[in-house]
Amino acid sequence: MQSIEANGATIPAIGLGTWELRGRTCARLVEQALKLGYRHIDTAQVYENEREVGEGLHASRLRRDDVFVTTKVWTTHFAPNDLARSTKDSLTRLRLSEVDLLLLHWPNPHVPLAETLGALAHVKKLGMTRHIGVSNFTVALLDEAVALCPEPLVCDQVEYHPYLDQTRVKEACARHGLALVAYSPVAKGRIKNDPTLARIGQAHRKSAAQVCLRWLVQQNVCAIPRTSRIERLSENIDIFDFTLSDEEMLEISAMGNPKGRLTDFGFAPKWD
Ligand code: 1BO
């Protein structure tokens, strides 16, 4: 599996996203994904599935160092003491002594960013996480976070797929040496019947989803597709045996639109 290097972290390019996966389904998918060769699992406190992710990790019997595990601190836990306590709770649910990557899930303008980042760096120093990063940060917030954080950040995890132009965030990540991790990388399934991706896929004997994931990885972006179907797990990692041409890459990039966002909330920042 190809990896992306970022400020000292080595992140497997494809991971299993677990947003909206719950209970037994989640534990089984995590276990099965790891059996199929996934080495990167992404969860979050707010997904309410850390316990099941932990079960799946445990059931896989892989060595801890062989799997890259990310979790995210929810915005109501950004005050320094809350951040440390809630990270400890996440580790208990995951049955781990440390995660590989701990992210601030969304910006929270009600808590000073310097304080939250100080707390995030502190939990890293305490050994609760190997690396730290942010999620859903705009370019301005990312610049601010990089300037304020006492420890290097390694990623910004944002929504990214062919229908959403993220050029500005991608450039900001590159400028700071951060990885961009794409959530909803197949646009919540909407790319499945896309005629352009299907046509490009035919030339490579790949599905539209595989072309889409390949397009991301070829830009040095990590992708964490979520699926609740076991048969899709293999399809989503079978993208390392073909290469998209420069023309194909450009054609897919041209489909992007700043208004193609699928995940938005009242508490979201003013997007780039
Ligand atoms: C509220 C969850 C968004 C993606 O992690």
PDB file of C-alpha atoms and ligand atoms in Angstrom:
ATOM      1  CA  MET A   1       0.000   0.000   0.000  1.00  0.00           C
ATOM      2  CA  GLN A   2       1.337   3.414  -0.995  1.00  0.00           C
ATOM      3  CA  SER A   3       1.822   5.927   1.839  1.00  0.00           C
ATOM      4  CA  ILE A   4       1.879   9.698   2.085  1.00  0.00           C
ATOM      5  CA  GLU A   5       4.671  11.343   4.086  1.00  0.00           C
ATOM      6  CA  ALA A   6       3.832  14.479   6.034  1.00  0.00           C
ATOM      7  CA  ASN A   7       5.878  16.239   8.717  1.00  0.00           C
ATOM      8  CA  GLY A   8       7.262  12.963  10.060  1.00  0.00           C
ATOM      9  CA  ALA A   9       4.093  10.872   9.651  1.00  0.00           C
ATOM     10  CA  THR A  10       3.712   8.016   7.177  1.00  0.00           C
ATOM     11  CA  ILE A  11       0.010   7.685   6.387  1.00  0.00           C
ATOM     12  CA  PRO A  12      -1.315   4.780   4.267  1.00  0.00           C
ATOM     13  CA  ALA A  13      -2.889   6.407   1.199  1.00  0.00           C
ATOM     14  CA  ILE A  14      -6.198   4.554   1.506  1.00  0.00           C
ATOM     15  CA  GLY A  15      -7.952   4.116   4.822  1.00  0.00           C
ATOM     16  CA  LEU A  16     -11.360   2.912   5.927  1.00  0.00           C
ATOM     17  CA  GLY A  17     -13.636   5.789   6.888  1.00  0.00           C
ATOM     18  CA  THR A  18     -16.167   4.800   9.557  1.00  0.00           C
ATOM     19  CA  TRP A  19     -18.487   7.818   9.683  1.00  0.00           C
ATOM     20  CA  GLU A  20     -22.068   6.511  10.110  1.00  0.00           C
ATOM     21  CA  LEU A  21     -20.947   2.918  10.698  1.00  0.00           C
ATOM     22  CA  ARG A  22     -22.257   1.578  13.965  1.00  0.00           C
ATOM     23  CA  GLY A  23     -22.420  -1.548  16.098  1.00  0.00           C
ATOM     24  CA  ARG A  24     -21.622  -5.033  14.790  1.00  0.00           C
ATOM     25  CA  THR A  25     -21.511  -3.804  11.170  1.00  0.00           C
ATOM     26  CA  CYS A  26     -18.718  -1.423  12.068  1.00  0.00           C
ATOM     27  CA  ALA A  27     -16.674  -3.992  14.032  1.00  0.00           C
ATOM     28  CA  ARG A  28     -17.050  -6.565  11.210  1.00  0.00           C
ATOM     29  CA  LEU A  29     -16.094  -4.093   8.486  1.00  0.00           C
ATOM     30  CA  VAL A  30     -12.991  -2.957  10.366  1.00  0.00           C
ATOM     31  CA  GLU A  31     -11.894  -6.552  10.958  1.00  0.00           C
ATOM     32  CA  GLN A  32     -12.589  -7.526   7.350  1.00  0.00           C
ATOM     33  CA  ALA A  33     -10.847  -4.429   5.945  1.00  0.00           C
ATOM     34  CA  LEU A  34      -7.729  -5.236   7.937  1.00  0.00           C
ATOM     35  CA  LYS A  35      -7.843  -8.839   6.691  1.00  0.00           C
ATOM     36  CA  LEU A  36      -8.012  -7.526   3.110  1.00  0.00           C
ATOM     37  CA  GLY A  37      -4.929  -5.357   3.533  1.00  0.00           C
ATOM     38  CA  TYR A  38      -6.182  -2.014   4.843  1.00  0.00           C
ATOM     39  CA  ARG A  39      -3.707  -0.499   7.285  1.00  0.00           C
ATOM     40  CA  HIS A  40      -5.435   2.782   8.071  1.00  0.00           C
ATOM     41  CA  ILE A  41      -8.704   3.184  10.013  1.00  0.00           C
ATOM     42  CA  ASP A  42     -10.386   6.514  10.647  1.00  0.00           C
ATOM     43  CA  THR A  43     -12.890   7.166  13.432  1.00  0.00           C
ATOM     44  CA  ALA A  44     -14.013  10.061  15.655  1.00  0.00           C
ATOM     45  CA  GLN A  45     -15.567  10.614  19.056  1.00  0.00           C
ATOM     46  CA  VAL A  46     -18.747  11.924  17.470  1.00  0.00           C
ATOM     47  CA  TYR A  47     -19.180   8.825  15.279  1.00  0.00           C
ATOM     48  CA  GLU A  48     -19.955   6.881  18.471  1.00  0.00           C
ATOM     49  CA  ASN A  49     -18.177   3.808  17.131  1.00  0.00           C
ATOM     50  CA  GLU A  50     -14.706   3.945  18.723  1.00  0.00           C
ATOM     51  CA  ARG A  51     -15.577   0.905  20.839  1.00  0.00           C
ATOM     52  CA  GLU A  52     -16.530  -1.119  17.728  1.00  0.00           C
ATOM     53  CA  VAL A  53     -13.450   0.103  15.841  1.00  0.00           C
ATOM     54  CA  GLY A  54     -11.405  -1.145  18.806  1.00  0.00           C
ATOM     55  CA  GLU A  55     -13.191  -4.510  18.616  1.00  0.00           C
ATOM     56  CA  GLY A  56     -12.397  -4.838  14.911  1.00  0.00           C
ATOM     57  CA  LEU A  57      -8.754  -3.922  15.473  1.00  0.00           C
ATOM     58  CA  HIS A  58      -8.481  -6.442  18.274  1.00  0.00           C
ATOM     59  CA  ALA A  59     -10.190  -9.207  16.268  1.00  0.00           C
ATOM     60  CA  SER A  60      -7.785  -8.682  13.333  1.00  0.00           C
ATOM     61  CA  ARG A  61      -4.883  -9.828  15.557  1.00  0.00           C
ATOM     62  CA  LEU A  62      -2.537  -7.484  13.681  1.00  0.00           C
ATOM     63  CA  ARG A  63       0.408  -5.996  15.510  1.00  0.00           C
ATOM     64  CA  ARG A  64      -0.386  -2.521  16.801  1.00  0.00           C
ATOM     65  CA  ASP A  65       2.450  -0.956  14.771  1.00  0.00           C
ATOM     66  CA  ASP A  66       1.001  -2.349  11.549  1.00  0.00           C
ATOM     67  CA  VAL A  67      -2.164  -0.234  11.640  1.00  0.00           C
ATOM     68  CA  PHE A  68      -2.501   3.551  11.431  1.00  0.00           C
ATOM     69  CA  VAL A  69      -5.433   4.657  13.609  1.00  0.00           C
ATOM     70  CA  THR A  70      -6.926   8.156  13.559  1.00  0.00           C
ATOM     71  CA  THR A  71      -9.535   9.588  15.872  1.00  0.00           C
ATOM     72  CA  LYS A  72     -10.920  13.104  16.244  1.00  0.00           C
ATOM     73  CA  VAL A  73     -11.779  15.209  19.260  1.00  0.00           C
ATOM     74  CA  TRP A  74     -15.268  16.690  19.124  1.00  0.00           C
ATOM     75  CA  THR A  75     -15.596  20.501  19.415  1.00  0.00           C
ATOM     76  CA  THR A  76     -17.250  20.446  22.847  1.00  0.00           C
ATOM     77  CA  HIS A  77     -14.007  19.005  24.264  1.00  0.00           C
ATOM     78  CA  PHE A  78     -11.647  21.737  23.080  1.00  0.00           C
ATOM     79  CA  ALA A  79     -10.983  23.336  26.468  1.00  0.00           C
ATOM     80  CA  PRO A  80      -7.525  22.033  27.515  1.00  0.00           C
ATOM     81  CA  ASN A  81      -8.600  19.722  30.387  1.00  0.00           C
ATOM     82  CA  ASP A  82     -11.543  18.387  28.391  1.00  0.00           C
ATOM     83  CA  LEU A  83      -9.317  17.616  25.426  1.00  0.00           C
ATOM     84  CA  ALA A  84      -6.926  15.488  27.499  1.00  0.00           C
ATOM     85  CA  ARG A  85      -9.773  13.727  29.351  1.00  0.00           C
ATOM     86  CA  SER A  86     -11.776  12.989  26.214  1.00  0.00           C
ATOM     87  CA  THR A  87      -8.674  11.667  24.435  1.00  0.00           C
ATOM     88  CA  LYS A  88      -8.114   9.303  27.351  1.00  0.00           C
ATOM     89  CA  ASP A  89     -11.741   8.143  27.020  1.00  0.00           C
ATOM     90  CA  SER A  90     -11.233   7.568  23.277  1.00  0.00           C
ATOM     91  CA  LEU A  91      -8.162   5.434  23.985  1.00  0.00           C
ATOM     92  CA  THR A  92     -10.118   3.371  26.507  1.00  0.00           C
ATOM     93  CA  ARG A  93     -12.932   2.777  23.992  1.00  0.00           C
ATOM     94  CA  LEU A  94     -10.402   1.910  21.256  1.00  0.00           C
ATOM     95  CA  ARG A  95      -8.448  -0.378  23.648  1.00  0.00           C
ATOM     96  CA  LEU A  96      -5.241   1.387  22.628  1.00  0.00           C
ATOM     97  CA  SER A  97      -2.513   3.150  24.592  1.00  0.00           C
ATOM     98  CA  GLU A  98      -2.035   5.693  21.790  1.00  0.00           C
ATOM     99  CA  VAL A  99      -3.491   6.557  18.399  1.00  0.00           C
ATOM    100  CA  ASP A 100      -1.382   7.410  15.369  1.00  0.00           C
ATOM    101  CA  LEU A 101      -3.190  10.614  14.605  1.00  0.00           C
ATOM    102  CA  LEU A 102      -5.447  12.829  16.716  1.00  0.00           C
ATOM    103  CA  LEU A 103      -7.400  15.583  14.958  1.00  0.00           C
ATOM    104  CA  LEU A 104      -9.483  18.574  15.983  1.00  0.00           C
ATOM    105  CA  HIS A 105     -12.702  17.570  14.220  1.00  0.00           C
ATOM    106  CA  TRP A 106     -14.012  21.031  13.277  1.00  0.00           C
ATOM    107  CA  PRO A 107     -12.852  24.549  14.101  1.00  0.00           C
ATOM    108  CA  ASN A 108     -14.558  25.961  17.203  1.00  0.00           C
ATOM    109  CA  PRO A 109     -14.499  29.795  17.331  1.00  0.00           C
ATOM    110  CA  HIS A 110     -15.721  29.745  20.949  1.00  0.00           C
ATOM    111  CA  VAL A 111     -12.445  28.373  22.347  1.00  0.00           C
ATOM    112  CA  PRO A 112      -9.156  30.204  21.578  1.00  0.00           C
ATOM    113  CA  LEU A 113      -7.330  28.153  18.957  1.00  0.00           C
ATOM    114  CA  ALA A 114      -3.953  28.633  20.704  1.00  0.00           C
ATOM    115  CA  GLU A 115      -5.327  26.977  23.867  1.00  0.00           C
ATOM    116  CA  THR A 116      -6.766  23.991  22.019  1.00  0.00           C
ATOM    117  CA  LEU A 117      -3.618  23.516  19.972  1.00  0.00           C
ATOM    118  CA  GLY A 118      -1.505  23.772  23.138  1.00  0.00           C
ATOM    119  CA  ALA A 119      -3.632  20.997  24.662  1.00  0.00           C
ATOM    120  CA  LEU A 120      -3.381  18.913  21.497  1.00  0.00           C
ATOM    121  CA  ALA A 121       0.417  19.244  21.511  1.00  0.00           C
ATOM    122  CA  HIS A 122       0.412  18.357  25.216  1.00  0.00           C
ATOM    123  CA  VAL A 123      -1.468  15.071  24.717  1.00  0.00           C
ATOM    124  CA  LYS A 124       1.061  14.244  22.013  1.00  0.00           C
ATOM    125  CA  LYS A 125       3.903  14.904  24.479  1.00  0.00           C
ATOM    126  CA  LEU A 126       2.124  12.650  26.994  1.00  0.00           C
ATOM    127  CA  GLY A 127       2.239   9.834  24.434  1.00  0.00           C
ATOM    128  CA  MET A 128      -1.500   9.570  23.745  1.00  0.00           C
ATOM    129  CA  THR A 129      -0.959  10.153  20.025  1.00  0.00           C
ATOM    130  CA  ARG A 130       1.987   9.923  17.650  1.00  0.00           C
ATOM    131  CA  HIS A 131       0.856  12.792  15.441  1.00  0.00           C
ATOM    132  CA  ILE A 132      -1.656  15.617  15.510  1.00  0.00           C
ATOM    133  CA  GLY A 133      -3.665  17.466  12.886  1.00  0.00           C
ATOM    134  CA  VAL A 134      -6.911  19.244  12.083  1.00  0.00           C
ATOM    135  CA  SER A 135     -10.048  18.630  10.089  1.00  0.00           C
ATOM    136  CA  ASN A 136     -12.399  20.955   8.209  1.00  0.00           C
ATOM    137  CA  PHE A 137      -9.946  23.856   8.516  1.00  0.00           C
ATOM    138  CA  THR A 138     -10.022  26.547   5.809  1.00  0.00           C
ATOM    139  CA  VAL A 139      -6.807  28.030   4.393  1.00  0.00           C
ATOM    140  CA  ALA A 140      -6.887  30.983   6.828  1.00  0.00           C
ATOM    141  CA  LEU A 141      -7.510  28.713   9.824  1.00  0.00           C
ATOM    142  CA  LEU A 142      -4.820  26.309   8.690  1.00  0.00           C
ATOM    143  CA  ASP A 143      -2.255  29.129   8.371  1.00  0.00           C
ATOM    144  CA  GLU A 144      -3.210  30.294  11.862  1.00  0.00           C
ATOM    145  CA  ALA A 145      -3.049  26.782  13.319  1.00  0.00           C
ATOM    146  CA  VAL A 146       0.374  26.066  11.840  1.00  0.00           C
ATOM    147  CA  ALA A 147       1.700  29.364  13.248  1.00  0.00           C
ATOM    148  CA  LEU A 148       0.220  28.734  16.733  1.00  0.00           C
ATOM    149  CA  CYS A 149       0.822  25.023  17.256  1.00  0.00           C
ATOM    150  CA  PRO A 150       3.884  24.135  19.377  1.00  0.00           C
ATOM    151  CA  GLU A 151       4.155  20.746  17.596  1.00  0.00           C
ATOM    152  CA  PRO A 152       4.032  20.048  13.841  1.00  0.00           C
ATOM    153  CA  LEU A 153       0.599  19.335  12.385  1.00  0.00           C
ATOM    154  CA  VAL A 154       0.512  16.539   9.827  1.00  0.00           C
ATOM    155  CA  CYS A 155      -2.828  16.870   8.040  1.00  0.00           C
ATOM    156  CA  ASP A 156      -6.040  18.695   7.285  1.00  0.00           C
ATOM    157  CA  GLN A 157      -8.861  16.219   6.738  1.00  0.00           C
ATOM    158  CA  VAL A 158     -11.517  17.770   4.500  1.00  0.00           C
ATOM    159  CA  GLU A 159     -14.247  16.770   2.094  1.00  0.00           C
ATOM    160  CA  TYR A 160     -12.675  16.227  -1.319  1.00  0.00           C
ATOM    161  CA  HIS A 161     -13.884  14.465  -4.469  1.00  0.00           C
ATOM    162  CA  PRO A 162     -14.108  15.293  -8.191  1.00  0.00           C
ATOM    163  CA  TYR A 163     -17.226  17.468  -7.691  1.00  0.00           C
ATOM    164  CA  LEU A 164     -15.620  19.739  -5.074  1.00  0.00           C
ATOM    165  CA  ASP A 165     -12.708  21.979  -6.034  1.00  0.00           C
ATOM    166  CA  GLN A 166     -10.256  22.009  -3.119  1.00  0.00           C
ATOM    167  CA  THR A 167      -7.275  23.536  -4.959  1.00  0.00           C
ATOM    168  CA  ARG A 168      -6.733  26.250  -2.353  1.00  0.00           C
ATOM    169  CA  VAL A 169      -6.735  23.894   0.642  1.00  0.00           C
ATOM    170  CA  LYS A 170      -4.520  21.450  -1.244  1.00  0.00           C
ATOM    171  CA  GLU A 171      -2.000  24.200  -1.990  1.00  0.00           C
ATOM    172  CA  ALA A 172      -2.039  25.360   1.646  1.00  0.00           C
ATOM    173  CA  CYS A 173      -1.389  21.795   2.839  1.00  0.00           C
ATOM    174  CA  ALA A 174       1.513  21.455   0.403  1.00  0.00           C
ATOM    175  CA  ARG A 175       2.952  24.819   1.507  1.00  0.00           C
ATOM    176  CA  HIS A 176       3.003  23.629   5.135  1.00  0.00           C
ATOM    177  CA  GLY A 177       4.138  20.064   4.379  1.00  0.00           C
ATOM    178  CA  LEU A 178       0.776  18.626   5.520  1.00  0.00           C
ATOM    179  CA  ALA A 179      -1.129  15.766   3.972  1.00  0.00           C
ATOM    180  CA  LEU A 180      -4.636  16.412   2.714  1.00  0.00           C
ATOM    181  CA  VAL A 181      -6.880  13.542   3.825  1.00  0.00           C
ATOM    182  CA  ALA A 182     -10.081  13.335   1.765  1.00  0.00           C
ATOM    183  CA  TYR A 183     -13.344  12.318   3.434  1.00  0.00           C
ATOM    184  CA  SER A 184     -16.372  11.446   1.294  1.00  0.00           C
ATOM    185  CA  PRO A 185     -13.827  10.778  -1.501  1.00  0.00           C
ATOM    186  CA  VAL A 186     -16.427   9.117  -3.747  1.00  0.00           C
ATOM    187  CA  ALA A 187     -18.960  11.891  -3.091  1.00  0.00           C
ATOM    188  CA  LYS A 188     -21.180   9.640  -0.955  1.00  0.00           C
ATOM    189  CA  GLY A 189     -21.610   7.233  -3.860  1.00  0.00           C
ATOM    190  CA  ARG A 190     -22.636   9.919  -6.379  1.00  0.00           C
ATOM    191  CA  ILE A 191     -19.648   9.214  -8.625  1.00  0.00           C
ATOM    192  CA  LYS A 192     -20.763   5.603  -9.172  1.00  0.00           C
ATOM    193  CA  ASN A 193     -22.658   6.418 -12.359  1.00  0.00           C
ATOM    194  CA  ASP A 194     -20.571   9.360 -13.504  1.00  0.00           C
ATOM    195  CA  PRO A 195     -20.133   9.027 -17.303  1.00  0.00           C
ATOM    196  CA  THR A 196     -16.658  10.620 -17.427  1.00  0.00           C
ATOM    197  CA  LEU A 197     -15.262   8.440 -14.646  1.00  0.00           C
ATOM    198  CA  ALA A 198     -16.946   5.351 -16.101  1.00  0.00           C
ATOM    199  CA  ARG A 199     -15.458   6.046 -19.559  1.00  0.00           C
ATOM    200  CA  ILE A 200     -11.966   6.554 -18.115  1.00  0.00           C
ATOM    201  CA  GLY A 201     -12.459   3.427 -16.025  1.00  0.00           C
ATOM    202  CA  GLN A 202     -13.345   1.337 -19.062  1.00  0.00           C
ATOM    203  CA  ALA A 203      -9.957   2.122 -20.600  1.00  0.00           C
ATOM    204  CA  HIS A 204      -8.235   0.800 -17.468  1.00  0.00           C
ATOM    205  CA  ARG A 205     -10.741  -1.973 -16.615  1.00  0.00           C
ATOM    206  CA  LYS A 206     -11.595  -0.201 -13.402  1.00  0.00           C
ATOM    207  CA  SER A 207     -14.817   1.141 -11.883  1.00  0.00           C
ATOM    208  CA  ALA A 208     -15.706   4.833 -11.620  1.00  0.00           C
ATOM    209  CA  ALA A 209     -14.986   4.647  -7.872  1.00  0.00           C
ATOM    210  CA  GLN A 210     -11.527   3.191  -8.478  1.00  0.00           C
ATOM    211  CA  VAL A 211     -10.739   5.948 -11.000  1.00  0.00           C
ATOM    212  CA  CYS A 212     -11.898   8.534  -8.483  1.00  0.00           C
ATOM    213  CA  LEU A 213      -9.728   7.123  -5.676  1.00  0.00           C
ATOM    214  CA  ARG A 214      -6.777   6.780  -8.031  1.00  0.00           C
ATOM    215  CA  TRP A 215      -7.205  10.451  -9.051  1.00  0.00           C
ATOM    216  CA  LEU A 216      -6.919  11.434  -5.374  1.00  0.00           C
ATOM    217  CA  VAL A 217      -3.930   9.243  -4.562  1.00  0.00           C
ATOM    218  CA  GLN A 218      -2.120  10.389  -7.699  1.00  0.00           C
ATOM    219  CA  GLN A 219      -2.316  13.949  -6.314  1.00  0.00           C
ATOM    220  CA  ASN A 220      -0.600  12.707  -3.149  1.00  0.00           C
ATOM    221  CA  VAL A 221      -3.882  12.903  -1.255  1.00  0.00           C
ATOM    222  CA  CYS A 222      -4.988  10.217   1.255  1.00  0.00           C
ATOM    223  CA  ALA A 223      -8.563   8.977   0.908  1.00  0.00           C
ATOM    224  CA  ILE A 224     -10.784   7.316   3.504  1.00  0.00           C
ATOM    225  CA  PRO A 225     -13.761   5.857   1.625  1.00  0.00           C
ATOM    226  CA  ARG A 226     -16.534   4.507   3.829  1.00  0.00           C
ATOM    227  CA  THR A 227     -18.630   1.575   2.773  1.00  0.00           C
ATOM    228  CA  SER A 228     -21.064  -0.608   4.615  1.00  0.00           C
ATOM    229  CA  ARG A 229     -20.653  -3.355   1.992  1.00  0.00           C
ATOM    230  CA  ILE A 230     -17.875  -5.861   2.490  1.00  0.00           C
ATOM    231  CA  GLU A 231     -17.537  -6.493  -1.282  1.00  0.00           C
ATOM    232  CA  ARG A 232     -16.701  -2.821  -1.845  1.00  0.00           C
ATOM    233  CA  LEU A 233     -13.743  -2.974   0.549  1.00  0.00           C
ATOM    234  CA  SER A 234     -11.558  -4.864  -1.931  1.00  0.00           C
ATOM    235  CA  GLU A 235     -12.601  -2.632  -4.833  1.00  0.00           C
ATOM    236  CA  ASN A 236     -11.544   0.501  -2.933  1.00  0.00           C
ATOM    237  CA  ILE A 237      -7.967  -0.656  -2.329  1.00  0.00           C
ATOM    238  CA  ASP A 238      -7.451  -2.199  -5.748  1.00  0.00           C
ATOM    239  CA  ILE A 239      -6.164   1.050  -7.255  1.00  0.00           C
ATOM    240  CA  PHE A 240      -2.410   0.645  -7.165  1.00  0.00           C
ATOM    241  CA  ASP A 241      -1.922  -1.236 -10.440  1.00  0.00           C
ATOM    242  CA  PHE A 242      -2.823   1.467 -12.934  1.00  0.00           C
ATOM    243  CA  THR A 243      -1.939   5.081 -13.646  1.00  0.00           C
ATOM    244  CA  LEU A 244      -4.120   7.878 -14.962  1.00  0.00           C
ATOM    245  CA  SER A 245      -2.574   9.943 -17.747  1.00  0.00           C
ATOM    246  CA  ASP A 246      -2.027  13.701 -17.321  1.00  0.00           C
ATOM    247  CA  GLU A 247      -5.003  14.292 -19.659  1.00  0.00           C
ATOM    248  CA  GLU A 248      -7.241  12.017 -17.589  1.00  0.00           C
ATOM    249  CA  MET A 249      -6.147  13.722 -14.357  1.00  0.00           C
ATOM    250  CA  LEU A 250      -6.943  17.141 -15.840  1.00  0.00           C
ATOM    251  CA  GLU A 251     -10.289  16.030 -17.217  1.00  0.00           C
ATOM    252  CA  ILE A 252     -11.370  14.795 -13.769  1.00  0.00           C
ATOM    253  CA  SER A 253     -10.050  17.927 -12.036  1.00  0.00           C
ATOM    254  CA  ALA A 254     -12.079  20.067 -14.452  1.00  0.00           C
ATOM    255  CA  MET A 255     -15.283  18.542 -13.004  1.00  0.00           C
ATOM    256  CA  GLY A 256     -14.668  20.343  -9.673  1.00  0.00           C
ATOM    257  CA  ASN A 257     -16.876  23.144  -8.470  1.00  0.00           C
ATOM    258  CA  PRO A 258     -16.536  25.281  -5.302  1.00  0.00           C
ATOM    259  CA  LYS A 259     -20.258  24.597  -4.686  1.00  0.00           C
ATOM    260  CA  GLY A 260     -19.951  20.809  -4.872  1.00  0.00           C
ATOM    261  CA  ARG A 261     -19.833  20.400  -1.092  1.00  0.00           C
ATOM    262  CA  LEU A 262     -22.031  17.628   0.369  1.00  0.00           C
ATOM    263  CA  THR A 263     -21.277  18.047   4.089  1.00  0.00           C
ATOM    264  CA  ASP A 264     -22.120  21.374   5.653  1.00  0.00           C
ATOM    265  CA  PHE A 265     -23.432  22.409   9.044  1.00  0.00           C
ATOM    266  CA  GLY A 266     -24.469  25.645  10.738  1.00  0.00           C
ATOM    267  CA  PHE A 267     -21.260  25.517  12.795  1.00  0.00           C
ATOM    268  CA  ALA A 268     -18.984  25.111   9.740  1.00  0.00           C
ATOM    269  CA  PRO A 269     -16.433  27.856   8.998  1.00  0.00           C
ATOM    270  CA  LYS A 270     -16.825  30.211   6.023  1.00  0.00           C
ATOM    271  CA  TRP A 271     -15.454  27.869   3.369  1.00  0.00           C
ATOM    272  CA  ASP A 272     -12.721  28.895   0.885  1.00  0.00           C
TER     273      ASP A 272
HETATM  274  C1  1BO B   1     -19.701  15.387  11.451  1.00  0.00           C
HETATM  275  C2  1BO B   1     -18.706  14.490  10.770  1.00  0.00           C
HETATM  276  C3  1BO B   1     -18.088  15.062   9.548  1.00  0.00           C
HETATM  277  C4  1BO B   1     -17.024  14.184   8.917  1.00  0.00           C
HETATM  278  O1  1BO B   1     -16.081  13.686   9.807  1.00  0.00           O
END
